[in-house]
Coordinates of C-alpha atoms and ligand atoms in Angstrom, one line a residue:
M1 CA 0.0 0.0 0.0
R2 CA 1.2 3.5 -0.9
V3 CA 0.8 6.2 1.7
S4 CA -0.5 8.6 -1.0
R5 CA -3.5 6.2 -1.5
L6 CA -4.2 5.7 2.2
M7 CA -6.5 8.6 2.8
L8 CA -4.1 9.5 5.6
V9 CA -5.0 12.6 7.6
T10 CA -2.8 13.0 10.7
L11 CA -3.4 15.7 13.3
R12 CA -0.6 17.6 15.0
D13 CA -2.6 18.5 18.2
N14 CA -4.6 16.4 20.6
P15 CA -8.3 16.6 19.8
A16 CA -10.3 18.0 22.7
E17 CA -12.6 15.0 22.8
A18 CA -9.8 12.6 23.8
E19 CA -8.7 12.3 27.5
I20 CA -6.4 9.3 27.4
T21 CA -3.3 8.7 25.4
S22 CA -4.4 5.8 23.3
H23 CA -7.5 7.6 22.3
Q24 CA -5.5 10.8 21.4
L25 CA -3.0 8.7 19.3
L26 CA -5.7 6.8 17.4
L27 CA -7.4 10.0 16.5
R28 CA -4.2 11.9 15.7
A29 CA -2.7 9.1 13.6
G30 CA -5.9 8.7 11.5
Y31 CA -7.1 5.4 12.8
I32 CA -10.5 6.3 14.0
R33 CA -13.1 9.2 13.6
R34 CA -15.9 9.9 15.9
L35 CA -19.4 10.1 14.5
A36 CA -21.4 10.5 17.7
P37 CA -20.6 9.7 21.4
G38 CA -19.4 6.1 21.6
I39 CA -19.8 5.6 17.8
Y40 CA -16.6 5.5 15.7
A41 CA -15.6 4.8 12.2
Y42 CA -12.7 2.4 11.9
L43 CA -10.6 4.0 9.1
P44 CA -8.7 1.7 6.8
L45 CA -5.6 1.6 9.1
M46 CA -7.7 0.6 12.1
W47 CA -9.6 -2.0 10.2
R48 CA -6.3 -3.7 9.3
V49 CA -5.4 -3.8 13.0
L50 CA -8.9 -5.1 14.0
R51 CA -8.7 -7.8 11.3
K52 CA -5.3 -8.9 12.7
V53 CA -6.6 -9.0 16.2
A54 CA -9.6 -11.0 15.0
E55 CA -7.4 -13.4 13.2
V56 CA -5.3 -14.1 16.3
V57 CA -8.6 -14.6 18.3
R58 CA -10.0 -16.9 15.5
E59 CA -6.9 -19.1 15.3
E60 CA -6.8 -19.6 19.1
M61 CA -10.5 -20.2 19.3
D62 CA -10.4 -22.7 16.4
S63 CA -7.5 -24.5 18.1
T64 CA -9.7 -25.3 21.0
G65 CA -12.3 -26.8 18.8
A66 CA -14.8 -24.0 19.1
L67 CA -17.0 -23.4 16.0
E68 CA -17.3 -20.0 14.4
T69 CA -20.8 -18.7 13.7
L70 CA -22.6 -15.4 13.1
L71 CA -25.8 -14.8 15.0
P72 CA -28.4 -12.1 14.3
Q73 CA -27.9 -8.7 15.9
L74 CA -31.6 -8.0 15.8
Q75 CA -33.2 -10.0 18.5
P76 CA -36.9 -10.5 19.3
A77 CA -38.0 -9.2 22.7
E78 CA -39.8 -12.4 23.3
L79 CA -36.5 -14.3 23.7
W80 CA -35.3 -11.8 26.3
Q81 CA -38.7 -12.0 28.1
R82 CA -38.2 -15.7 28.4
S83 CA -34.8 -15.3 30.1
G84 CA -36.3 -12.5 32.3
R85 CA -33.8 -9.9 31.1
W86 CA -35.9 -7.8 28.8
S87 CA -37.0 -5.1 31.2
G88 CA -33.6 -5.1 33.1
Y89 CA -31.9 -4.4 29.8
T90 CA -34.4 -1.9 28.4
A91 CA -35.9 0.0 31.3
G92 CA -34.1 2.3 33.8
E93 CA -30.4 2.2 33.2
G94 CA -30.7 -0.7 30.8
I95 CA -28.2 -0.7 28.0
M96 CA -30.0 -2.4 25.2
F97 CA -31.0 -0.3 22.2
H98 CA -34.5 -1.4 21.2
L99 CA -37.0 -0.6 18.6
E100 CA -40.4 -1.7 17.1
D101 CA -40.8 -3.1 13.6
R102 CA -43.6 -2.2 11.2
Q103 CA -45.8 -4.8 12.8
G104 CA -45.3 -3.3 16.2
R105 CA -43.1 -6.1 17.4
E106 CA -40.3 -5.2 19.8
L107 CA -36.7 -6.0 19.0
G108 CA -33.4 -5.4 20.7
L109 CA -30.0 -4.7 19.1
G110 CA -27.7 -7.4 20.5
P111 CA -25.6 -6.3 23.5
T112 CA -24.8 -10.0 24.1
H113 CA -26.1 -13.3 22.8
E114 CA -27.0 -15.7 25.6
E115 CA -30.7 -15.7 24.7
V116 CA -30.2 -16.2 21.0
V117 CA -27.6 -19.0 21.4
T118 CA -29.6 -20.8 24.1
S119 CA -32.7 -20.9 22.0
L120 CA -30.7 -22.3 19.1
A121 CA -29.1 -24.9 21.4
A122 CA -32.5 -25.9 22.6
E123 CA -33.7 -26.6 19.1
L124 CA -30.5 -28.2 17.7
L125 CA -28.8 -30.0 20.6
R126 CA -31.1 -32.8 21.7
S127 CA -28.8 -35.5 23.0
Y128 CA -25.8 -35.7 25.3
R129 CA -24.0 -37.3 22.4
Q130 CA -23.9 -33.9 20.6
L131 CA -22.2 -32.3 23.6
P132 CA -20.0 -30.4 24.3
V133 CA -20.4 -27.6 21.8
N134 CA -18.7 -24.2 21.9
L135 CA -19.9 -21.6 19.5
Y136 CA -18.2 -18.3 18.9
Q137 CA -18.6 -15.2 16.8
I138 CA -16.8 -12.0 16.1
Q139 CA -19.3 -9.3 15.7
T140 CA -20.4 -5.7 16.4
K141 CA -22.3 -5.3 19.6
F142 CA -24.5 -2.5 20.6
R143 CA -24.8 -1.1 24.1
D144 CA -26.3 2.2 25.1
E145 CA -23.6 2.8 27.7
I146 CA -24.4 5.4 30.4
R147 CA -20.9 6.9 29.9
P148 CA -19.4 6.1 26.6
R149 CA -15.9 7.4 26.6
F150 CA -12.2 6.9 25.9
G151 CA -12.8 6.1 22.2
L152 CA -13.0 2.4 21.5
M153 CA -12.6 1.6 25.2
R154 CA -16.2 2.1 26.0
G155 CA -18.2 2.4 22.8
R156 CA -21.8 2.1 22.1
E157 CA -21.0 0.1 19.0
F158 CA -18.0 -2.1 19.4
I159 CA -16.5 -5.4 18.2
M160 CA -16.7 -8.4 20.5
K161 CA -15.7 -12.0 20.3
D162 CA -18.3 -13.9 22.3
A163 CA -18.4 -17.6 22.8
Y164 CA -21.0 -19.8 24.4
S165 CA -20.4 -23.4 25.4
F166 CA -23.0 -26.2 26.2
H167 CA -22.3 -29.2 28.3
A168 CA -24.0 -32.3 29.7
D169 CA -22.4 -31.8 33.1
E170 CA -20.5 -29.4 35.3
D171 CA -17.1 -31.1 35.0
C172 CA -17.2 -30.8 31.2
L173 CA -18.0 -27.1 31.6
R174 CA -15.0 -26.7 33.9
R175 CA -12.7 -28.3 31.4
T176 CA -13.8 -25.9 28.6
Y177 CA -13.6 -23.0 31.0
A178 CA -10.0 -24.0 31.7
A179 CA -9.2 -24.4 28.0
M180 CA -10.7 -20.9 27.3
D181 CA -8.5 -19.5 30.1
Q182 CA -5.4 -20.9 28.4
A183 CA -6.6 -19.7 24.9
Y184 CA -7.2 -16.2 26.3
R185 CA -3.7 -16.1 27.8
R186 CA -2.2 -17.1 24.4
I187 CA -4.4 -14.5 22.6
F188 CA -3.2 -11.6 24.8
A189 CA 0.4 -12.7 24.7
R190 CA 0.3 -13.0 20.9
C191 CA -1.2 -9.5 20.6
G192 CA 1.7 -8.2 22.7
L193 CA -0.4 -7.4 25.8
H194 CA 0.6 -7.8 29.4
A195 CA -2.7 -9.0 30.8
V196 CA -3.5 -10.4 34.3
A197 CA -6.3 -12.7 35.2
V198 CA -8.4 -11.6 38.2
E199 CA -11.3 -12.9 40.1
A200 CA -14.4 -11.2 38.9
D201 CA -17.9 -10.5 40.1
S202 CA -20.3 -13.2 38.9
G203 CA -23.3 -10.9 39.4
A204 CA -26.5 -12.1 40.8
I205 CA -25.9 -15.6 39.4
G206 CA -23.7 -16.3 42.4
G207 CA -21.4 -19.2 43.1
S208 CA -20.2 -19.6 39.5
A209 CA -16.6 -19.0 38.7
S210 CA -15.8 -15.9 36.6
Q211 CA -12.5 -14.4 35.7
E212 CA -11.6 -11.1 34.0
F213 CA -8.4 -10.4 32.0
M214 CA -7.0 -7.0 32.7
V215 CA -4.5 -5.1 30.7
T216 CA -2.6 -3.1 33.3
A217 CA -2.7 0.6 32.5
D218 CA -3.1 3.7 34.5
A219 CA -5.9 4.8 32.2
G220 CA -7.9 1.6 33.1
E221 CA -11.4 2.1 34.5
D222 CA -11.2 -1.0 36.8
L223 CA -9.4 -1.2 40.1
I224 CA -7.5 -4.4 40.6
L225 CA -6.3 -5.6 44.0
T226 CA -3.4 -8.0 44.1
S227 CA -1.6 -9.6 47.1
S228 CA 2.1 -8.9 47.4
D229 CA 2.8 -12.6 46.8
G230 CA 0.7 -12.6 43.6
R231 CA -1.5 -15.5 44.9
Y232 CA -4.6 -13.4 45.0
A233 CA -5.9 -10.9 42.4
A234 CA -9.4 -9.7 42.1
N235 CA -11.4 -6.8 40.7
Q236 CA -12.3 -4.5 43.5
E237 CA -16.0 -5.1 42.7
R238 CA -15.4 -8.6 44.0
A239 CA -12.3 -8.5 46.2
V240 CA -12.4 -9.7 49.8
S241 CA -9.9 -8.8 52.5
L242 CA -9.5 -8.4 56.3
A243 CA -10.5 -5.0 57.5
A244 CA -8.2 -3.3 59.9
A245 CA -9.2 -4.0 63.5
A246 CA -11.5 -1.4 65.0
V247 CA -10.3 0.9 67.7
P248 CA -12.3 -0.1 70.9
L249 CA -14.6 2.6 72.2
P250 CA -13.5 3.8 75.6
G251 CA -16.1 3.1 78.3
G252 CA -17.7 0.2 76.4
C253 CA -21.4 -0.2 76.4
R254 CA -23.5 2.3 78.2
S255 CA -27.0 2.1 79.6
A256 CA -27.4 -1.6 78.8
G257 CA -26.3 -0.9 75.2
T258 CA -28.8 1.7 74.4
G259 CA -26.1 4.3 74.7
E260 CA -25.9 7.8 76.0
L261 CA -27.2 10.8 74.0
L262 CA -24.6 13.1 72.6
N263 CA -25.4 16.6 71.3
T264 CA -24.0 16.8 67.7
P265 CA -25.2 20.0 66.1
N266 CA -24.8 19.8 62.3
Q267 CA -22.3 17.0 62.6
T268 CA -23.7 14.9 59.8
S269 CA -20.6 13.2 58.5
I270 CA -18.1 10.8 60.0
G271 CA -15.4 13.4 59.7
D272 CA -17.5 16.0 61.6
L273 CA -18.2 13.6 64.4
C274 CA -14.6 12.5 64.7
S275 CA -13.1 16.0 64.8
A276 CA -15.7 17.3 67.2
H277 CA -15.5 14.4 69.7
G278 CA -12.2 12.7 69.1
F279 CA -13.8 9.4 67.8
D280 CA -12.0 7.1 65.5
P281 CA -14.1 6.4 62.4
S282 CA -14.0 2.6 63.2
Q283 CA -16.0 3.4 66.4
I284 CA -19.0 4.6 64.4
V285 CA -21.7 2.7 62.6
K286 CA -22.8 4.7 59.6
V287 CA -26.2 4.2 58.1
L288 CA -27.0 4.6 54.4
L289 CA -30.6 4.9 53.3
L290 CA -31.1 3.7 49.7
L291 CA -33.9 2.7 47.4
A292 CA -33.8 -0.4 45.2
R293 CA -36.0 -0.6 42.2
F294 CA -37.2 -3.8 40.6
D295 CA -38.7 -4.6 37.2
S296 CA -41.9 -5.8 39.0
G297 CA -42.4 -2.1 39.8
R298 CA -41.6 -2.6 43.5
E299 CA -39.5 0.1 45.2
Q300 CA -37.8 -1.1 48.3
P301 CA -36.2 1.1 50.9
L302 CA -32.9 -0.2 52.2
L303 CA -31.1 0.6 55.5
V304 CA -27.4 -0.4 55.2
C305 CA -25.0 -0.3 58.1
L306 CA -21.2 -0.1 57.7
R307 CA -18.4 0.7 60.0
G308 CA -17.5 4.4 59.7
D309 CA -14.1 3.8 58.2
Q310 CA -15.4 1.4 55.5
Q311 CA -16.8 2.1 52.0
L312 CA -19.9 0.5 50.5
N313 CA -19.2 -1.8 47.6
E314 CA -22.2 -1.2 45.3
V315 CA -21.7 -4.4 43.4
K316 CA -21.7 -6.5 46.5
L317 CA -24.8 -4.7 47.7
A318 CA -26.6 -5.2 44.4
N319 CA -25.8 -8.9 44.6
A320 CA -27.0 -9.2 48.2
I321 CA -30.3 -7.5 47.3
A322 CA -30.8 -9.5 44.2
A323 CA -30.1 -12.7 46.2
Q324 CA -32.7 -11.8 48.8
L325 CA -35.4 -10.3 46.7
A326 CA -35.0 -11.1 43.0
A327 CA -37.0 -14.3 43.3
E328 CA -40.2 -12.4 44.2
Q329 CA -39.4 -9.0 42.6
G330 CA -37.7 -9.9 39.3
S331 CA -34.6 -8.1 38.2
L332 CA -33.0 -5.3 40.1
L333 CA -33.1 -2.2 38.0
G334 CA -30.9 0.0 40.2
I335 CA -30.1 1.4 43.6
T336 CA -30.1 5.1 44.4
P337 CA -29.7 7.1 47.7
L338 CA -32.9 8.2 49.4
S339 CA -33.3 12.0 49.3
A340 CA -35.6 14.5 51.0
D341 CA -37.4 15.0 47.7
M342 CA -38.1 11.3 47.3
L343 CA -39.7 11.2 50.8
E344 CA -41.8 14.1 49.9
Q345 CA -43.0 12.5 46.7
Q346 CA -44.1 9.5 48.8
G347 CA -46.0 11.7 51.1
L348 CA -43.6 10.9 54.0
P349 CA -42.3 13.2 56.7
P350 CA -38.6 14.2 56.4
L351 CA -35.9 12.0 57.9
P352 CA -33.0 13.2 60.0
F353 CA -30.3 12.5 57.4
G354 CA -26.9 12.3 59.0
F355 CA -28.4 11.3 62.3
V356 CA -30.0 8.0 61.5
G357 CA -29.2 4.9 63.6
P358 CA -29.5 1.3 62.7
D359 CA -32.7 1.0 64.7
L360 CA -34.7 3.6 62.7
G361 CA -38.2 2.2 62.9
D362 CA -40.2 1.1 59.9
A363 CA -42.9 3.5 61.1
V364 CA -41.2 6.3 59.2
L365 CA -42.3 4.5 56.0
A366 CA -46.0 4.1 57.0
G367 CA -48.3 5.5 54.3
A368 CA -45.7 5.6 51.5
R369 CA -47.4 5.9 48.1
R370 CA -45.4 3.3 46.2
W371 CA -42.6 2.1 48.4
S372 CA -42.8 -1.0 50.5
C373 CA -43.5 0.0 54.1
S374 CA -40.6 -1.7 55.8
F375 CA -36.8 -1.4 55.4
V376 CA -34.7 -4.3 54.1
R377 CA -31.8 -4.0 56.6
L378 CA -28.3 -5.1 55.7
I379 CA -25.4 -5.0 58.0
D380 CA -21.8 -5.3 56.9
H381 CA -19.7 -7.7 59.1
T382 CA -17.3 -4.9 60.1
A383 CA -20.3 -3.1 61.7
A384 CA -21.9 -6.3 63.0
S385 CA -18.9 -7.3 64.9
L386 CA -18.6 -4.0 66.9
E387 CA -19.4 -4.6 70.6
S388 CA -19.9 -1.0 71.5
F389 CA -20.2 1.9 69.0
V390 CA -21.4 5.4 68.2
C391 CA -24.5 5.8 66.0
G392 CA -27.1 8.3 65.0
G393 CA -29.9 9.1 67.5
N394 CA -32.7 9.2 64.9
Q395 CA -33.4 12.8 65.6
P396 CA -31.6 15.9 64.4
D397 CA -28.3 17.0 66.0
S398 CA -28.0 13.8 68.2
H399 CA -26.0 10.7 68.3
R400 CA -25.6 7.9 70.8
V401 CA -22.4 6.7 72.4
G402 CA -21.8 3.2 73.8
V403 CA -24.5 1.4 71.8
S404 CA -24.6 -2.4 71.3
W405 CA -26.7 -4.4 68.8
S406 CA -28.7 -6.1 71.5
G407 CA -29.2 -2.7 73.2
L408 CA -30.8 -1.6 69.9
G409 CA -32.9 -4.8 69.8
L410 CA -31.3 -5.9 66.6
K411 CA -29.7 -9.3 65.7
P412 CA -27.3 -8.5 62.9
E413 CA -26.8 -11.1 60.1
P414 CA -23.4 -10.1 58.9
L415 CA -22.8 -9.7 55.2
D416 CA -19.8 -8.7 53.1
L417 CA -20.8 -5.3 51.8
R418 CA -17.5 -3.3 52.1
S419 CA -15.0 -2.5 49.5
A420 CA -11.6 -4.1 49.9
Q421 CA -8.9 -1.4 49.7
A422 CA -5.2 -1.2 49.0
G423 CA -3.3 -1.8 52.3
D424 CA -5.9 -4.3 53.6
R425 CA -4.6 -7.7 54.9
C426 CA -5.3 -10.7 52.7
L427 CA -7.6 -13.6 53.7
H428 CA -5.2 -16.3 52.4
D429 CA -2.3 -14.9 54.4
P430 CA -2.8 -11.9 56.8
D431 CA 0.9 -11.0 56.4
Q432 CA 0.3 -10.1 52.7
L433 CA -1.2 -6.7 51.9
L434 CA -3.3 -5.8 49.0
Q435 CA -1.9 -3.5 46.4
A436 CA -4.0 -1.5 43.9
S437 CA -3.4 -1.1 40.2
R438 CA -5.6 0.0 37.4
G439 CA -6.7 -2.3 34.5
I440 CA -8.6 -2.3 31.3
E441 CA -10.9 -5.3 31.1
V442 CA -10.2 -7.0 27.7
G443 CA -11.8 -10.3 28.4
H444 CA -14.2 -12.1 30.7
I445 CA -14.8 -15.8 31.0
F446 CA -17.7 -17.1 33.0
Q447 CA -19.3 -20.4 34.2
L448 CA -23.0 -19.6 33.7
G449 CA -24.2 -22.9 35.1
R450 CA -27.8 -23.5 34.2
K451 CA -29.2 -20.0 34.7
Y452 CA -30.2 -19.4 31.1
S453 CA -31.0 -23.0 30.1
Q454 CA -33.4 -23.3 33.0
A455 CA -35.0 -20.0 32.4
M456 CA -35.4 -20.8 28.7
E457 CA -36.1 -24.5 29.1
A458 CA -33.2 -25.5 27.0
C459 CA -32.8 -29.2 27.6
F460 CA -31.1 -32.3 26.2
T461 CA -31.6 -35.9 26.8
S462 CA -29.0 -37.3 29.2
E463 CA -27.3 -40.7 29.1
T464 CA -30.0 -42.0 31.5
G465 CA -32.7 -40.7 29.3
A466 CA -33.7 -37.8 31.5
S467 CA -34.4 -34.3 30.2
E468 CA -31.9 -31.9 31.7
P469 CA -31.0 -28.3 31.2
F470 CA -27.6 -27.6 29.6
W471 CA -24.6 -26.5 31.7
M472 CA -23.3 -23.3 30.0
G473 CA -20.2 -21.1 29.9
C474 CA -19.7 -17.8 28.1
Y475 CA -16.5 -16.1 27.1
G476 CA -16.0 -12.6 25.8
I477 CA -13.2 -10.5 24.4
G478 CA -13.5 -6.9 23.5
V479 CA -11.7 -6.9 20.2
S480 CA -11.9 -3.2 19.5
R481 CA -11.1 -2.4 23.2
L482 CA -8.1 -4.7 23.1
A483 CA -6.7 -3.0 20.0
Q484 CA -6.8 0.4 21.8
A485 CA -5.5 -1.2 25.0
A486 CA -2.5 -2.3 23.0
V487 CA -1.8 1.4 22.2
E488 CA -2.2 2.3 25.8
Q489 CA 0.5 -0.2 26.7
H490 CA 2.7 0.5 23.7
H491 CA 3.5 4.1 22.8
D492 CA 6.1 6.8 23.4
G493 CA 6.2 10.6 23.0
N494 CA 6.3 10.3 19.3
G495 CA 3.3 8.0 18.8
I496 CA 2.2 4.4 18.7
R497 CA 4.5 1.4 18.9
W498 CA 2.3 -1.5 17.7
P499 CA 3.3 -5.0 18.6
L500 CA 4.1 -6.3 15.1
A501 CA 1.5 -9.1 15.3
I502 CA -1.3 -6.5 15.2
A503 CA 0.3 -3.6 13.4
P504 CA -1.6 -2.4 10.4
F505 CA 1.7 -2.6 8.4
E506 CA 4.9 -4.3 9.4
V507 CA 7.4 -2.1 7.5
V508 CA 7.3 1.3 6.0
V509 CA 9.8 2.1 3.2
V510 CA 10.6 5.8 3.2
P511 CA 12.6 7.5 0.3
A512 CA 14.1 10.4 2.1
N513 CA 13.9 12.5 -1.1
G514 CA 11.3 11.2 -3.4
A515 CA 12.4 13.6 -6.2
D516 CA 15.7 11.7 -6.3
T517 CA 15.2 9.0 -8.9
T518 CA 17.8 6.7 -7.5
Q519 CA 16.2 6.8 -4.1
A520 CA 12.7 6.6 -5.5
S521 CA 13.5 3.5 -7.6
L522 CA 15.4 1.7 -4.9
A523 CA 12.5 2.3 -2.5
E524 CA 10.1 1.0 -5.0
Q525 CA 12.2 -2.1 -5.5
L526 CA 12.4 -2.8 -1.8
Y527 CA 8.7 -2.2 -1.3
T528 CA 7.9 -4.7 -4.1
A529 CA 10.4 -7.3 -2.8
L530 CA 9.0 -7.0 0.7
G531 CA 5.5 -7.4 -0.6
R532 CA 6.5 -10.5 -2.6
A533 CA 8.0 -12.0 0.5
G534 CA 4.6 -11.7 2.2
V535 CA 5.4 -8.7 4.3
D536 CA 2.7 -6.1 5.0
A537 CA 4.7 -3.2 3.6
L538 CA 3.9 0.5 3.1
L539 CA 5.7 2.9 0.8
D540 CA 5.7 6.5 1.8
D541 CA 5.5 7.9 -1.8
R542 CA 4.3 11.3 -0.8
A543 CA 6.1 14.4 -2.0
E544 CA 6.8 15.5 1.6
R545 CA 10.0 16.4 3.4
A546 CA 11.8 13.4 5.0
G547 CA 11.1 14.8 8.5
V548 CA 7.4 14.9 7.9
K549 CA 7.4 11.3 6.7
F550 CA 9.5 10.1 9.6
K551 CA 7.2 11.9 12.0
D552 CA 4.1 10.3 10.5
G553 CA 5.7 6.9 10.5
D554 CA 6.5 7.2 14.2
L555 CA 3.0 8.5 14.9
L556 CA 1.4 5.6 13.0
G557 CA 3.6 3.1 14.9
I558 CA 4.8 0.9 12.1
P559 CA 7.3 -1.5 13.7
W560 CA 10.1 -1.2 11.1
R561 CA 11.2 1.7 8.9
V562 CA 13.5 1.4 5.9
V563 CA 15.0 4.7 5.0
V564 CA 16.3 5.0 1.5
G565 CA 18.5 8.2 1.5
R566 CA 21.8 9.4 0.1
G567 CA 23.3 5.9 0.6
A568 CA 21.0 4.7 -2.2
A569 CA 23.6 5.6 -4.7
T570 CA 25.9 3.0 -3.3
G571 CA 23.1 0.5 -2.5
M572 CA 22.9 1.3 1.2
V573 CA 19.8 1.8 3.3
E574 CA 19.0 2.4 7.0
L575 CA 16.8 0.2 9.1
V576 CA 15.0 1.7 12.1
D577 CA 13.2 -0.3 14.8
R578 CA 10.2 1.7 16.2
R579 CA 10.8 0.1 19.6
G580 CA 14.1 1.9 19.9
G581 CA 17.8 1.1 19.4
E582 CA 20.3 2.6 17.0
P583 CA 19.4 2.8 13.3
R584 CA 21.3 0.2 11.3
E585 CA 23.1 0.9 8.0
L586 CA 23.0 -2.1 5.7
E587 CA 23.2 -3.1 2.1
A588 CA 19.8 -3.0 0.5
S589 CA 20.4 -6.5 -1.0
H590 CA 20.7 -7.8 2.6
L591 CA 17.5 -6.2 3.9
L592 CA 15.2 -9.2 3.4
D593 CA 17.7 -11.7 4.9
L594 CA 17.9 -9.6 8.0
L595 CA 14.3 -8.5 8.4
L596 CA 12.3 -11.6 7.4
P597 CA 13.3 -13.8 10.3
E598 CA 12.8 -11.0 12.7
I599 CA 9.3 -10.3 11.4
E600 CA 8.5 -14.0 11.4
R601 CA 9.5 -14.1 15.0
Q602 CA 7.5 -11.1 16.0
R603 CA 4.4 -12.2 14.2
R604 CA 4.2 -15.0 16.8
G605 CA 4.0 -12.4 19.5
L606 CA 6.5 -10.7 21.7
L607 CA 5.5 -12.2 25.0
E608 CA 5.5 -15.7 26.4
P609 CA 1.9 -16.7 27.3
Ligands
ATP1 P1 -17.5 -3.4 31.4 O1 -17.5 -3.8 32.9 O2 -16.2 -2.8 31.0 O3 -18.7 -2.6 31.0 P2 -18.8 -5.8 30.7 O4 -18.6 -6.6 32.0 O5 -20.0 -5.2 30.5 O6 -17.6 -4.8 30.6 P3 -18.9 -8.2 29.0 O7 -20.3 -8.1 28.9 O8 -18.2 -9.3 29.8 O9 -18.3 -6.8 29.5 O10 -18.3 -8.1 27.5 C1 -17.1 -8.8 27.1 C2 -16.0 -7.9 26.7 O11 -16.4 -6.9 25.8 C3 -15.4 -7.1 27.9 O12 -14.5 -7.8 28.6 C4 -14.8 -5.9 27.2 O13 -13.5 -6.2 26.8 C5 -15.7 -5.7 26.0 N1 -16.6 -4.6 26.2 C6 -17.7 -4.5 27.0 N2 -18.4 -3.3 26.9 C7 -17.7 -2.6 26.0 C8 -17.8 -1.3 25.4 N3 -18.9 -0.6 25.7 N4 -16.9 -0.9 24.5 C9 -15.9 -1.7 24.1 N5 -15.7 -3.0 24.6 C10 -16.6 -3.4 25.5
MG2 MG1 -20.5 -3.2 30.6

């Protein structure tokens, strides 16, 4: 390919829309253009990268025996109603784009394909003899993300590889899950990515194993917690740890655990209380009032207690709520803090926000217009294990000191609702501390178990002749996100440094002075020879100054540059490695001998899996 024919438009300055380096570089180097928030055109250079990534993914998936397929992106609502996910995905903060056809039937644009593939399996896979099966596709997905951002990192239209496996028993599912884990490691290594596997949240499904693959990068949206010995790594959404011990409250329980009243004017926060009275945050039980909304229409007030020095983990809370209530209430649509306005809309009197204790009575909800009239009460184990604590007095400007759970008349059932933090001690070895780093989630593998097959009555006939729901796994890779993550890991001040295996071109041949016929013809010859040898070569045939061409080459991130300059007269050229090192002078006739083995090696990937 000749640069003059490439429709190449590079930008000198960082576009205002781009916050992170990889996004800036992809825009500046002419890889992508934004059409609307989260919607990008993949320009020809980007498309070459994406095809290479997809090819690596395809080879590794095929090598596990998975079958490539292509499923419809338009999906009938009825399928999603059967799995119980339609309203969760379309109402409230749901991310599914949906529409009505001319007959008035509702359709969704596929954000994921469990429903479609499960319905196919139900029709096609009748006997245990046909199992296991693992189907995958590489396809554009649509998600109306709440915050599309960072270019291809969080798009509303993006390319995903998704795979779904079907098994007669759980052991077989585990084996495929392990094979996918290995295939994923090979894929990321071949694409030149440093990726780490971390324990991930399995959502409301509970119990099933799930693992995310994170490309470590400061720009990552996820927080990963890793033990210093490397034996534990988890997404913060899921991570568990030992909380620091609480500082005992001097004086212990007072007045049989009902506590003594303390005047706390305007001291609504933990910080206010501690600075006014010298408490340690771990001596306080803080109460969060929230509202959970379900697709059944029910709105459920929550009263959540945590130790004052702990942060609520919203994912753990949502899982706990879903586990307790989803069976009767359907899917959880969202959880929001209760506000004075919301109370007013329910026709309820105001609450003393900032002064609420764990024993706030359900009477305050009596007469609510739509809400259920009693709190669901959830207590984190850090709060539950306090013997004597400080908490709100349930009236403005008052707290109580020296309170116990029995003094409040409550029997806490401890739950894990707190977020693990960097510096916490690890469960597997309290001498190990958790360290935090940021990551970009490029893949997620998941043992779904029988959630979808049961909901959608997708069954096969087992060896004993019984009809049983399939065991299922699902396995995703964000192909377009991965490509940008590679830029986030591989760049310098001059531009991108693509790992060769996914670079749009492997070599760029640059005649320093295109008007010089000796240079131009040697460049042309080398370009042709590289092409014949199966190398993805680019010829910078533009009538630009050498400096401009070098700059663009660096920005584009082509791994190798062959400069044909004054030495051309004596058959000499210069070879430059975009990853660094001194340029090498060599005879043009030796170029292929030197470069081909190197390219061959780098195509297999730069990292050991
Ligand atoms: P996230 O937590 O980042 O929203 P997710 O848990 O919703 O991701 P999955 O449903 O597991 O993601 O999708 C599989 C893979 O697709 C993810 O690991 C990620 O690499 C990619 N992906 C998900 N959402 C997007 C998006 N909006 N833009 C680009 N890639 C995405
Ligand atoms: Mg998501």
